[in-house]
Short mmCIF file of C-alpha atoms and ligand atoms in Angstrom, two decimals:
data_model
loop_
_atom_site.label_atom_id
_atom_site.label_comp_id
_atom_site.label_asym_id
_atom_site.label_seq_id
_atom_site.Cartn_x
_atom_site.Cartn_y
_atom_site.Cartn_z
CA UNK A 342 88.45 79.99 72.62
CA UNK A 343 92.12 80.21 73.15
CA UNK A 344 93.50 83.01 74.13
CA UNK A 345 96.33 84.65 72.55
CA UNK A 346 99.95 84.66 74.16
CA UNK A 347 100.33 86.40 77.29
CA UNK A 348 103.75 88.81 77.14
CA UNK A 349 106.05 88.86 80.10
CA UNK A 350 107.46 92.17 80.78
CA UNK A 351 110.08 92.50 83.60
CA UNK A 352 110.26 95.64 85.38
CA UNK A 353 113.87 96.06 86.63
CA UNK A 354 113.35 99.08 88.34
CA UNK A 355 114.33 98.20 91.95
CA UNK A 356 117.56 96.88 90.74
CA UNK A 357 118.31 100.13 90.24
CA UNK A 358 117.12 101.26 93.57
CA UNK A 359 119.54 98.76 95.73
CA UNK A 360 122.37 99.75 93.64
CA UNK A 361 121.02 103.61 94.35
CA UNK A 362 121.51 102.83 97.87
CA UNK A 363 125.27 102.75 97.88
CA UNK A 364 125.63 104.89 94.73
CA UNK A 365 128.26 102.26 93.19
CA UNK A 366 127.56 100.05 90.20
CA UNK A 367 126.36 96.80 91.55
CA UNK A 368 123.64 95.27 90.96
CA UNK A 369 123.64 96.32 87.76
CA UNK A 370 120.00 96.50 86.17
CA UNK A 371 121.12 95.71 82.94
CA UNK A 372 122.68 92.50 83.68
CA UNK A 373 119.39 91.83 85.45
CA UNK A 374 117.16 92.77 82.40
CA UNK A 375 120.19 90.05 80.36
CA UNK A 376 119.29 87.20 82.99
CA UNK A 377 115.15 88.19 82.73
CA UNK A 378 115.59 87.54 78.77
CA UNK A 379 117.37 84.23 79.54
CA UNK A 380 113.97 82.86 81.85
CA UNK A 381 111.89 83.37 79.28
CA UNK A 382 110.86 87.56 79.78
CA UNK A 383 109.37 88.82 76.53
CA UNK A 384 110.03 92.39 77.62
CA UNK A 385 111.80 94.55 79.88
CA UNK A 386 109.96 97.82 81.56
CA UNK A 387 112.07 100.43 83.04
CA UNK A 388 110.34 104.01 84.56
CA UNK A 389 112.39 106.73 84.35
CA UNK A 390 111.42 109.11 86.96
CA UNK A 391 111.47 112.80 87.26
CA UNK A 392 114.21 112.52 90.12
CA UNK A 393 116.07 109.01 88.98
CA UNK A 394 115.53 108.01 91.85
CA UNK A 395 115.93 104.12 90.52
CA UNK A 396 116.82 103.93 86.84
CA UNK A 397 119.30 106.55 85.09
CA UNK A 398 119.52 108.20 82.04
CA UNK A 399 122.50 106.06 81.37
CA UNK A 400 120.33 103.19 82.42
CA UNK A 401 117.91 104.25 79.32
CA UNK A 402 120.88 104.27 77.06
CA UNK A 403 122.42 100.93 78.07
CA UNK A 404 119.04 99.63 78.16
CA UNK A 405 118.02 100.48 74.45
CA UNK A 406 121.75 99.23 73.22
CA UNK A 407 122.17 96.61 74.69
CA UNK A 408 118.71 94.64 75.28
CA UNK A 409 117.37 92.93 72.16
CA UNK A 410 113.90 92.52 73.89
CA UNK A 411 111.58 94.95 73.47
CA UNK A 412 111.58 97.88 76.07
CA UNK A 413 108.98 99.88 77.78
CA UNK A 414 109.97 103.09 78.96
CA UNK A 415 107.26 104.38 81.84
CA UNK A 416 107.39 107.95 82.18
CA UNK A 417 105.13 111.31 83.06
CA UNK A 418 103.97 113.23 80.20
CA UNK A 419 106.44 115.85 80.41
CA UNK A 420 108.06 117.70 77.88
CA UNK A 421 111.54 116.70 79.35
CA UNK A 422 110.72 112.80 78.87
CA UNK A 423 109.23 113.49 75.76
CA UNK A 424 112.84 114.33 74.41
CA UNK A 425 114.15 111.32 76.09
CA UNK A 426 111.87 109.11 74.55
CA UNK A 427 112.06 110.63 70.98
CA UNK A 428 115.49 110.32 71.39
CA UNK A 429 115.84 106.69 72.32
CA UNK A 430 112.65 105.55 70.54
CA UNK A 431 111.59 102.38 72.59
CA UNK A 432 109.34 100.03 71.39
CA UNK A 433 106.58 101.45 73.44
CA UNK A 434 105.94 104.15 76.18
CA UNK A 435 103.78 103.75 78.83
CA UNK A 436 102.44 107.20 80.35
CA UNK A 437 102.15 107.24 84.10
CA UNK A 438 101.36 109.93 87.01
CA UNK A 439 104.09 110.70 89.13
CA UNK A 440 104.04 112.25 92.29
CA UNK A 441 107.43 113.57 93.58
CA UNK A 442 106.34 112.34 97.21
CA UNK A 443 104.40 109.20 96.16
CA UNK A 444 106.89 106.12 96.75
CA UNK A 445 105.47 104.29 94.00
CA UNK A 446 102.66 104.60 90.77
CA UNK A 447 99.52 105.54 92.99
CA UNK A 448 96.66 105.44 91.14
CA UNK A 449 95.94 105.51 87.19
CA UNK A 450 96.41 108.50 84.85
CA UNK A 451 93.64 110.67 84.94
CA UNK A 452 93.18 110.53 80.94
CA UNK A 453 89.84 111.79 80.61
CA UNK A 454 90.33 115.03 82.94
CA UNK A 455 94.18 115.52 81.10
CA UNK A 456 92.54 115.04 77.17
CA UNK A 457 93.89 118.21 76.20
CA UNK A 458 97.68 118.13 77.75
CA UNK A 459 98.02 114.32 76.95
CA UNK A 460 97.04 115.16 73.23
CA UNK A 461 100.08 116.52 72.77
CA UNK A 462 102.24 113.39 74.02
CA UNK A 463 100.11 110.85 72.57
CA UNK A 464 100.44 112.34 68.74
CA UNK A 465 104.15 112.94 69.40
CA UNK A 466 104.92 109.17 70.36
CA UNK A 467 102.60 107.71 67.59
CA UNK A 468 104.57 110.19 64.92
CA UNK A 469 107.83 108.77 65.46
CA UNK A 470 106.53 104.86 65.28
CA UNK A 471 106.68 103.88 69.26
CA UNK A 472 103.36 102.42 70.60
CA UNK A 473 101.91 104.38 72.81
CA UNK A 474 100.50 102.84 76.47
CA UNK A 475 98.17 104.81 78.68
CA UNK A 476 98.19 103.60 82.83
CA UNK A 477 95.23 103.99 84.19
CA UNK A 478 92.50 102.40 86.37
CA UNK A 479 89.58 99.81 85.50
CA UNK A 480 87.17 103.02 84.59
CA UNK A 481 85.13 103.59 81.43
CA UNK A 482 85.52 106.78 81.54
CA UNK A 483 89.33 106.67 81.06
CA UNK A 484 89.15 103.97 78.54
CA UNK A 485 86.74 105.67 76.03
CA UNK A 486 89.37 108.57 76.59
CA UNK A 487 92.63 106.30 75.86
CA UNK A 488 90.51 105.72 73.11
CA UNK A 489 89.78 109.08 71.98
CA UNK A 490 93.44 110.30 72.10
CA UNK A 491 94.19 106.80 69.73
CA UNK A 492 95.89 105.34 72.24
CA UNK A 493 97.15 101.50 71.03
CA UNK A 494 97.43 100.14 74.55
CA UNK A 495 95.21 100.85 77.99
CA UNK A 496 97.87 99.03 81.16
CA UNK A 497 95.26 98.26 83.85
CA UNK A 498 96.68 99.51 87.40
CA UNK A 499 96.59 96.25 89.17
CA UNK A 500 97.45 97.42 92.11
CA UNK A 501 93.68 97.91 93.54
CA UNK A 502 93.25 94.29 93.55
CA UNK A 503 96.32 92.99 94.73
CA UNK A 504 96.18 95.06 98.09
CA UNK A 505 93.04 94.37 98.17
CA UNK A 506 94.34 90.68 98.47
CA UNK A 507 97.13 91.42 100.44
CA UNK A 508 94.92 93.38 103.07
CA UNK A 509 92.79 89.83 103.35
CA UNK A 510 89.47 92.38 102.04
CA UNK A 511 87.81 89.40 100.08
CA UNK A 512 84.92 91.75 99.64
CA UNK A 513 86.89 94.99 98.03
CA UNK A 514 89.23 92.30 96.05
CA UNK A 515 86.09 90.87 94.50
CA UNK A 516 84.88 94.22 93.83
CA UNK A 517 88.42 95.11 92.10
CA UNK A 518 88.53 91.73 90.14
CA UNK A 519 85.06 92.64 88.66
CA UNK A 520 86.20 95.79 87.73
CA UNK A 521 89.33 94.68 85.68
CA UNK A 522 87.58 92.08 84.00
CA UNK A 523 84.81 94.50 82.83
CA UNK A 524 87.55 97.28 81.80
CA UNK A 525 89.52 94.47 80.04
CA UNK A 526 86.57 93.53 77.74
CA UNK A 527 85.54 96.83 76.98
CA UNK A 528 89.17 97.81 76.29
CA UNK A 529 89.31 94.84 73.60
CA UNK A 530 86.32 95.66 72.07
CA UNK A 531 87.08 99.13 71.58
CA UNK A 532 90.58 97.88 69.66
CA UNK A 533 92.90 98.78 72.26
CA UNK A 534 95.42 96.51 73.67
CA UNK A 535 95.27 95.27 77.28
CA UNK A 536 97.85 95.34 79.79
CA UNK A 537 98.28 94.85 83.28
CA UNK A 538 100.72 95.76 86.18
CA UNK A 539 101.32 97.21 89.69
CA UNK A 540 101.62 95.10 92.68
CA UNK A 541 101.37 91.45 90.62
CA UNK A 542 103.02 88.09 92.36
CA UNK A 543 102.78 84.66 92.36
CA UNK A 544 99.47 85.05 94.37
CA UNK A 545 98.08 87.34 92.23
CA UNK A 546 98.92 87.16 89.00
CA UNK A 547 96.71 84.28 88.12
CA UNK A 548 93.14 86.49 88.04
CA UNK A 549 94.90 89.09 85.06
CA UNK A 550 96.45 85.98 83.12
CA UNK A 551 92.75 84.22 83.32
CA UNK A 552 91.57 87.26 81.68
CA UNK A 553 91.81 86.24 77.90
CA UNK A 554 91.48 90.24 76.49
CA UNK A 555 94.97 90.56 78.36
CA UNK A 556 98.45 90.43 76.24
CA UNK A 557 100.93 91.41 78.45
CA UNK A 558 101.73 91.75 82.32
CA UNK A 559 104.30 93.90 84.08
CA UNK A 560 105.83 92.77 86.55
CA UNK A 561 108.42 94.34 88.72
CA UNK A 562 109.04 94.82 92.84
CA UNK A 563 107.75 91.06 93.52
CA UNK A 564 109.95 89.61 91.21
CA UNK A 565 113.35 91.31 92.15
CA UNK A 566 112.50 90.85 95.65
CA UNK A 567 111.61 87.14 95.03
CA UNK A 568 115.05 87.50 93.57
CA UNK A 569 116.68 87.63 97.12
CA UNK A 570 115.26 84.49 98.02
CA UNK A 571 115.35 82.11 94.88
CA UNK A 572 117.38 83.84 92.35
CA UNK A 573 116.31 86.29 89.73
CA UNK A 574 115.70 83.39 86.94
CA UNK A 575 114.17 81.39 89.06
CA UNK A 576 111.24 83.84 90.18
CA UNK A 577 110.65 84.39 86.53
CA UNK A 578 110.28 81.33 85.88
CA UNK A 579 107.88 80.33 87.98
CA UNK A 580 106.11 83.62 87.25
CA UNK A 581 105.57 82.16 83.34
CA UNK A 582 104.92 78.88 84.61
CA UNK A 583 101.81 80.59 87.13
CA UNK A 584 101.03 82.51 84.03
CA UNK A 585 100.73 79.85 81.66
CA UNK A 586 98.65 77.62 83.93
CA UNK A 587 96.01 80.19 84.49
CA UNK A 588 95.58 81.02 80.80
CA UNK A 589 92.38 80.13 79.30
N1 PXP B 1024 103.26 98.98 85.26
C1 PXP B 1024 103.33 100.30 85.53
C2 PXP B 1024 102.68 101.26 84.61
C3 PXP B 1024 104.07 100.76 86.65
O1 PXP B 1024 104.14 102.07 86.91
C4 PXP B 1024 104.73 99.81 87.46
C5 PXP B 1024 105.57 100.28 88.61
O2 PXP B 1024 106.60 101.07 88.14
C6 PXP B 1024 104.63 98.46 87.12
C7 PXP B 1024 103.87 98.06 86.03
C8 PXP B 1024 105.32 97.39 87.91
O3 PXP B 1024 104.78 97.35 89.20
P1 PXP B 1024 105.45 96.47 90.31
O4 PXP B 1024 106.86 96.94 90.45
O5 PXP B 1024 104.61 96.73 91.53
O6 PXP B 1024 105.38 95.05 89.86
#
């Protein structure tokens, strides 16, 4: 069987966090986002967090205005980024924890123990037309619940696996890769759509584009940081290329 096409999404987050470090306007993450399209990126994923500490609200704006690819806003389930979403009305919203302290997405949302605040969100999202994505970790237990609150998408945390592979634990990275595959196929066969991100490069992304119930990978840190050493284009386009390869 062939699998269906596997969706590039470019995260441009960290962009936003080197230009953050001087507080002027360069690099812009917009004009990254523009040069992601151009390599062949069939999305662009952008987390607005509680203290902008990468991308802005302004960010958001330009983003939605001047992108014609699809966006992804990540966000907590607050009432505040509720607004901001409603307002702006991206293609699709991905719900994610967030941690003031944490320095990046730690761990999957914790949809089954949250069914009654996430309610809320989910039916607000799916009113106004913008698909709604749940992050959360190769579990059951949080699928059946992404499925209960109608979810249409379930974005697999990668990021168990890949520092799993990046520690060298062959054992726990097995374990991980077992785990994802199993949570992708009963994602699919429940009718939700199956994403993956957190943590994915070159050396990893091959195991989630093997996995045929998977549509669409996000993709962020690696690639802008590839960006320093071969260009922003270039790193996503070897990214498709390693993606198309390991498709079934
Ligand atoms: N998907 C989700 C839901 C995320 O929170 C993140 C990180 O913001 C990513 C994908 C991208 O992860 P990375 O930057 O590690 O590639």
């Amino acid at each position: 069987m062939r699998a269906p096409y596997l969706r590039l999404g470019v995260n441009i987050d960290h962009v936003a966090t080197i230009r953050n470090a001087r507080g002027g306007p360069y690099p812009d993450p917009i004009r990254a986002a523009m040069l992601a399209a151009q390599a062949g990126a069939d999305g662009i994923t952008a987390h607005l967090r509680e203290d902008r500490r990468h991308i802005s609200d302004a960010d958001l704006l330009r983003l939605s205005r001047e992108i014609e690819l699809p966006l992804n806003m990540e966000c907590a389930a607050t009432p505040e980024m509720l607004e901001i979403a409603l307002r702006h009305r991206p293609h699709a919203v991905c719900l994610v924890p967030e941690k003031r302290e944490e320095k990046t997405t730690e761990g999957g949302l914790d949809v089954a123990g949250q069914h009654n605040h996430l309610k809320h969100y989910t039916a607000r999202l799916r009113d106004a037309g913008i698909r709604v994505s749940l992050f959360i970790n190769p579990d059951e237990r949080q699928i059946i619940a992404a499925r209960d609150l109608q979810a249409d998408i379930v974005e697999l945390h990668a990021g168990g696996y890949c520092d799993a592979v990046l520690e060298g634990n062959l054992k726990k990275a097995e374990a991980e890769l077992a785990a994802h595959q199993k949570a992708a196929r009963s994602a699919a066969a429940l009718g939700l759509e199956v994403h993956a991100g957190h943590g994915i490069s070159f050396d990893t992304v091959g195991v989630f584009a093997a996995m045929p119930q998977v549509v669409e990978l996000n993709i962020g840190h690696f690639l802008i940081g590839e960006a320093i050493f071969i260009g922003l284009h270039e790193a996503v386009t070897r990214m498709r290329r390693l993606m198309d390869e390991a498709r079934p």
